[in-house]
Amino acid sequence: MTSHTPSVSRSERRALTRAAILDASRELFRENGYQGTTIRAIARQVGVDPALVIHHFGTKEALFQAASEIEFDLAETLPGPRDELSTRVLAYLLGKLDEEPDALLATLRSMLTHEQAAEAARCAFLDDGAAKISSVLDGDDAGLRSGLICTVLVGLMVTRHLLKLDDVVQAPPERLIELLDPCLRQLVDAEAGG
């Protein structure tokens, strides 16, 4: 009797290789930024030839774009009592960073030196995040206040995950929410300005 090992199809191998390249690139972009990451380093980490990385993605730019796609949808946090909005937004953000931090952190690390990363961050936080938050706020300055909420959130991500300020890194998410919620709640509930 012979044992049968299921074979992996060519398309499955391609998909697995592509996923491994994306995982390695997210990790290296997160650690080194766009400028400090090379196709060769990504290939070395995956154990493939650099030409295979190019075959799958074409260019470093295209690979970065694929690796830094941010699944960040604050719309999930909007339904519910308005007085709990800031708590929901903070919990969502902290949960998102714990679930899948590499793409988000790769973008954040690279956004100051790489135009595409800056655009990805702007789209995720301003076009999507701030616009969605603004849609549930009252007042003429809802856009300003939602932009400031996103500013606090980006600051928290940078401080906790890139600068790694010890006390902020070690704080449990519940404590961060407890301390930041009053600040964000003030922005949610502020009197409409002119």
CSV table of C-alpha atoms in Angstrom, one decimal:
chain,number,residue,atom,x,y,z
A,1,MET,CA,0.0,0.0,0.0
A,2,THR,CA,1.4,3.4,-0.9
A,3,SER,CA,0.6,6.6,0.8
A,4,HIS,CA,-0.7,9.4,-1.4
A,5,THR,CA,0.5,12.9,-0.8
A,6,PRO,CA,-1.8,15.4,-2.3
A,7,SER,CA,0.0,17.4,-5.0
A,8,VAL,CA,-0.2,21.1,-5.1
A,9,SER,CA,-1.3,22.4,-8.4
A,10,ARG,CA,0.8,25.0,-10.3
A,11,SER,CA,-1.8,27.7,-9.7
A,12,GLU,CA,-1.8,26.9,-5.9
A,13,ARG,CA,2.0,27.1,-5.9
A,14,ARG,CA,1.9,30.4,-7.6
A,15,ALA,CA,-0.7,31.7,-5.1
A,16,LEU,CA,1.4,30.4,-2.2
A,17,THR,CA,4.6,32.0,-3.6
A,18,ARG,CA,2.8,35.3,-4.2
A,19,ALA,CA,1.4,35.3,-0.6
A,20,ALA,CA,4.9,34.5,0.8
A,21,ILE,CA,6.4,37.4,-1.2
A,22,LEU,CA,3.7,39.8,0.1
A,23,ASP,CA,4.2,38.6,3.7
A,24,ALA,CA,8.0,39.1,3.5
A,25,SER,CA,7.7,42.4,1.8
A,26,ARG,CA,5.2,43.7,4.4
A,27,GLU,CA,7.6,42.7,7.1
A,28,LEU,CA,10.6,44.3,5.4
A,29,PHE,CA,8.8,47.5,4.4
A,30,ARG,CA,7.5,47.7,8.0
A,31,GLU,CA,11.0,47.3,9.4
A,32,ASN,CA,13.1,49.2,6.9
A,33,GLY,CA,10.7,51.5,5.0
A,34,TYR,CA,10.5,51.7,1.2
A,35,GLN,CA,14.0,53.0,0.6
A,36,GLY,CA,15.6,50.5,2.9
A,37,THR,CA,13.9,47.4,1.3
A,38,THR,CA,15.2,45.7,-1.8
A,39,ILE,CA,13.7,43.1,-4.1
A,40,ARG,CA,16.8,41.0,-3.4
A,41,ALA,CA,16.2,41.1,0.4
A,42,ILE,CA,12.5,40.2,-0.1
A,43,ALA,CA,13.5,37.3,-2.4
A,44,ARG,CA,16.2,36.1,0.0
A,45,GLN,CA,13.7,36.1,2.9
A,46,VAL,CA,11.2,34.0,0.8
A,47,GLY,CA,14.0,31.8,-0.6
A,48,VAL,CA,13.3,32.6,-4.2
A,49,ASP,CA,15.1,34.2,-7.1
A,50,PRO,CA,14.6,38.0,-7.3
A,51,ALA,CA,13.3,37.5,-10.9
A,52,LEU,CA,10.4,35.6,-9.4
A,53,VAL,CA,9.4,38.6,-7.3
A,54,ILE,CA,9.5,40.8,-10.4
A,55,HIS,CA,7.5,38.1,-12.3
A,56,HIS,CA,4.7,38.3,-9.8
A,57,PHE,CA,4.6,42.1,-9.2
A,58,GLY,CA,6.5,43.8,-12.0
A,59,THR,CA,8.3,46.5,-10.0
A,60,LYS,CA,9.2,47.3,-6.5
A,61,GLU,CA,6.6,50.1,-6.7
A,62,ALA,CA,3.9,47.7,-7.7
A,63,LEU,CA,5.0,45.3,-4.9
A,64,PHE,CA,4.9,48.1,-2.4
A,65,GLN,CA,1.4,49.1,-3.5
A,66,ALA,CA,0.1,45.5,-3.1
A,67,ALA,CA,1.9,45.1,0.2
A,68,SER,CA,0.7,48.4,1.7
A,69,GLU,CA,-3.0,48.0,0.8
A,70,ILE,CA,-4.7,49.0,4.0
A,71,GLU,CA,-8.0,47.4,5.0
A,72,PHE,CA,-9.1,50.1,7.2
A,73,ASP,CA,-12.9,50.7,7.2
A,74,LEU,CA,-14.1,53.0,10.0
A,75,ALA,CA,-17.6,52.6,8.6
A,76,GLU,CA,-17.9,49.6,10.9
A,77,THR,CA,-17.6,51.8,13.9
A,78,LEU,CA,-20.2,54.4,12.9
A,79,PRO,CA,-23.4,52.7,13.8
A,80,GLY,CA,-24.3,52.9,17.4
A,81,PRO,CA,-24.7,55.6,20.1
A,82,ARG,CA,-22.9,58.8,19.2
A,83,ASP,CA,-21.6,59.2,22.8
A,84,GLU,CA,-19.7,55.9,22.3
A,85,LEU,CA,-18.2,56.7,18.8
A,86,SER,CA,-14.8,57.6,20.1
A,87,THR,CA,-14.6,54.4,22.1
A,88,ARG,CA,-15.6,52.3,19.1
A,89,VAL,CA,-13.1,54.1,16.8
A,90,LEU,CA,-10.2,53.5,19.3
A,91,ALA,CA,-11.1,49.9,19.8
A,92,TYR,CA,-11.3,49.3,16.1
A,93,LEU,CA,-7.9,50.9,15.4
A,94,LEU,CA,-6.2,49.1,18.3
A,95,GLY,CA,-7.8,45.8,17.2
A,96,LYS,CA,-6.8,46.3,13.5
A,97,LEU,CA,-3.2,46.9,14.5
A,98,ASP,CA,-3.1,43.7,16.6
A,99,GLU,CA,-4.8,41.7,13.8
A,100,GLU,CA,-2.7,42.7,10.8
A,101,PRO,CA,-0.1,45.4,11.5
A,102,ASP,CA,2.4,44.9,8.8
A,103,ALA,CA,0.6,46.6,5.8
A,104,LEU,CA,-0.5,49.5,8.0
A,105,LEU,CA,3.0,49.9,9.6
A,106,ALA,CA,4.8,49.6,6.3
A,107,THR,CA,2.7,52.5,5.0
A,108,LEU,CA,3.2,54.6,8.2
A,109,ARG,CA,7.0,54.0,8.2
A,110,SER,CA,7.3,54.9,4.6
A,111,MET,CA,4.9,57.8,4.3
A,112,LEU,CA,7.4,60.5,5.1
A,113,THR,CA,9.9,59.4,2.4
A,114,HIS,CA,7.8,57.8,-0.3
A,115,GLU,CA,5.0,59.5,-2.2
A,116,GLN,CA,2.9,56.4,-2.8
A,117,ALA,CA,3.0,55.5,0.9
A,118,ALA,CA,1.9,59.0,1.8
A,119,GLU,CA,-0.9,58.7,-0.7
A,120,ALA,CA,-2.0,55.4,0.7
A,121,ALA,CA,-2.0,56.8,4.3
A,122,ARG,CA,-3.9,59.9,3.2
A,123,CYS,CA,-6.5,57.8,1.4
A,124,ALA,CA,-7.0,55.4,4.4
A,125,PHE,CA,-7.1,58.1,7.1
A,126,LEU,CA,-8.3,61.2,5.4
A,127,ASP,CA,-10.4,60.3,2.4
A,128,ASP,CA,-11.9,57.2,4.1
A,129,GLY,CA,-11.5,57.6,7.8
A,130,ALA,CA,-12.0,61.3,8.3
A,131,ALA,CA,-14.7,61.6,5.7
A,132,LYS,CA,-16.7,58.7,7.3
A,133,ILE,CA,-16.3,60.2,10.8
A,134,SER,CA,-17.2,63.6,9.6
A,135,SER,CA,-20.4,62.2,8.1
A,136,VAL,CA,-21.8,61.5,11.6
A,137,LEU,CA,-20.6,64.8,13.2
A,138,ASP,CA,-22.7,67.9,13.5
A,139,GLY,CA,-21.5,71.4,12.7
A,140,ASP,CA,-19.7,73.4,10.1
A,141,ASP,CA,-16.3,72.3,11.4
A,142,ALA,CA,-17.1,68.5,11.3
A,143,GLY,CA,-14.3,68.0,8.7
A,144,LEU,CA,-11.8,69.8,11.0
A,145,ARG,CA,-12.8,67.8,14.0
A,146,SER,CA,-12.8,64.4,12.2
A,147,GLY,CA,-9.3,65.3,10.8
A,148,LEU,CA,-8.1,66.0,14.3
A,149,ILE,CA,-9.5,62.7,15.4
A,150,CYS,CA,-7.5,61.0,12.7
A,151,THR,CA,-4.4,63.0,13.7
A,152,VAL,CA,-4.7,61.6,17.2
A,153,LEU,CA,-5.1,58.0,15.8
A,154,VAL,CA,-2.1,58.3,13.5
A,155,GLY,CA,-0.1,59.7,16.4
A,156,LEU,CA,-1.1,56.8,18.6
A,157,MET,CA,-0.1,54.3,15.8
A,158,VAL,CA,3.3,56.0,15.2
A,159,THR,CA,4.1,56.3,18.9
A,160,ARG,CA,3.0,52.7,19.8
A,161,HIS,CA,4.2,50.8,16.8
A,162,LEU,CA,7.1,52.8,15.2
A,163,LEU,CA,8.6,54.9,17.9
A,164,LYS,CA,7.8,52.2,20.4
A,165,LEU,CA,7.5,54.6,23.4
A,166,ASP,CA,7.8,52.0,26.3
A,167,ASP,CA,4.8,53.1,28.4
A,168,VAL,CA,2.5,53.4,25.4
A,169,VAL,CA,3.6,50.0,24.0
A,170,GLN,CA,3.1,48.3,27.3
A,171,ALA,CA,-0.3,49.9,28.1
A,172,PRO,CA,-3.2,47.5,27.5
A,173,PRO,CA,-5.6,48.7,24.8
A,174,GLU,CA,-8.3,49.1,27.4
A,175,ARG,CA,-6.1,51.7,29.3
A,176,LEU,CA,-5.3,53.6,26.1
A,177,ILE,CA,-9.0,53.8,25.3
A,178,GLU,CA,-9.8,55.0,28.8
A,179,LEU,CA,-7.2,57.8,28.6
A,180,LEU,CA,-7.7,58.8,25.0
A,181,ASP,CA,-11.5,58.6,24.9
A,182,PRO,CA,-12.2,61.9,26.7
A,183,CYS,CA,-10.0,63.8,24.2
A,184,LEU,CA,-11.7,62.2,21.2
A,185,ARG,CA,-15.1,62.6,22.8
A,186,GLN,CA,-14.5,66.3,23.1
A,187,LEU,CA,-13.8,66.4,19.3
A,188,VAL,CA,-17.0,64.4,18.6
A,189,ASP,CA,-19.2,66.5,20.8
A,190,ALA,CA,-17.6,69.9,20.4
A,191,GLU,CA,-19.9,72.9,19.8
A,192,ALA,CA,-20.0,73.6,16.1
A,193,GLY,CA,-17.4,76.3,15.3
A,194,GLY,CA,-17.5,78.9,12.6
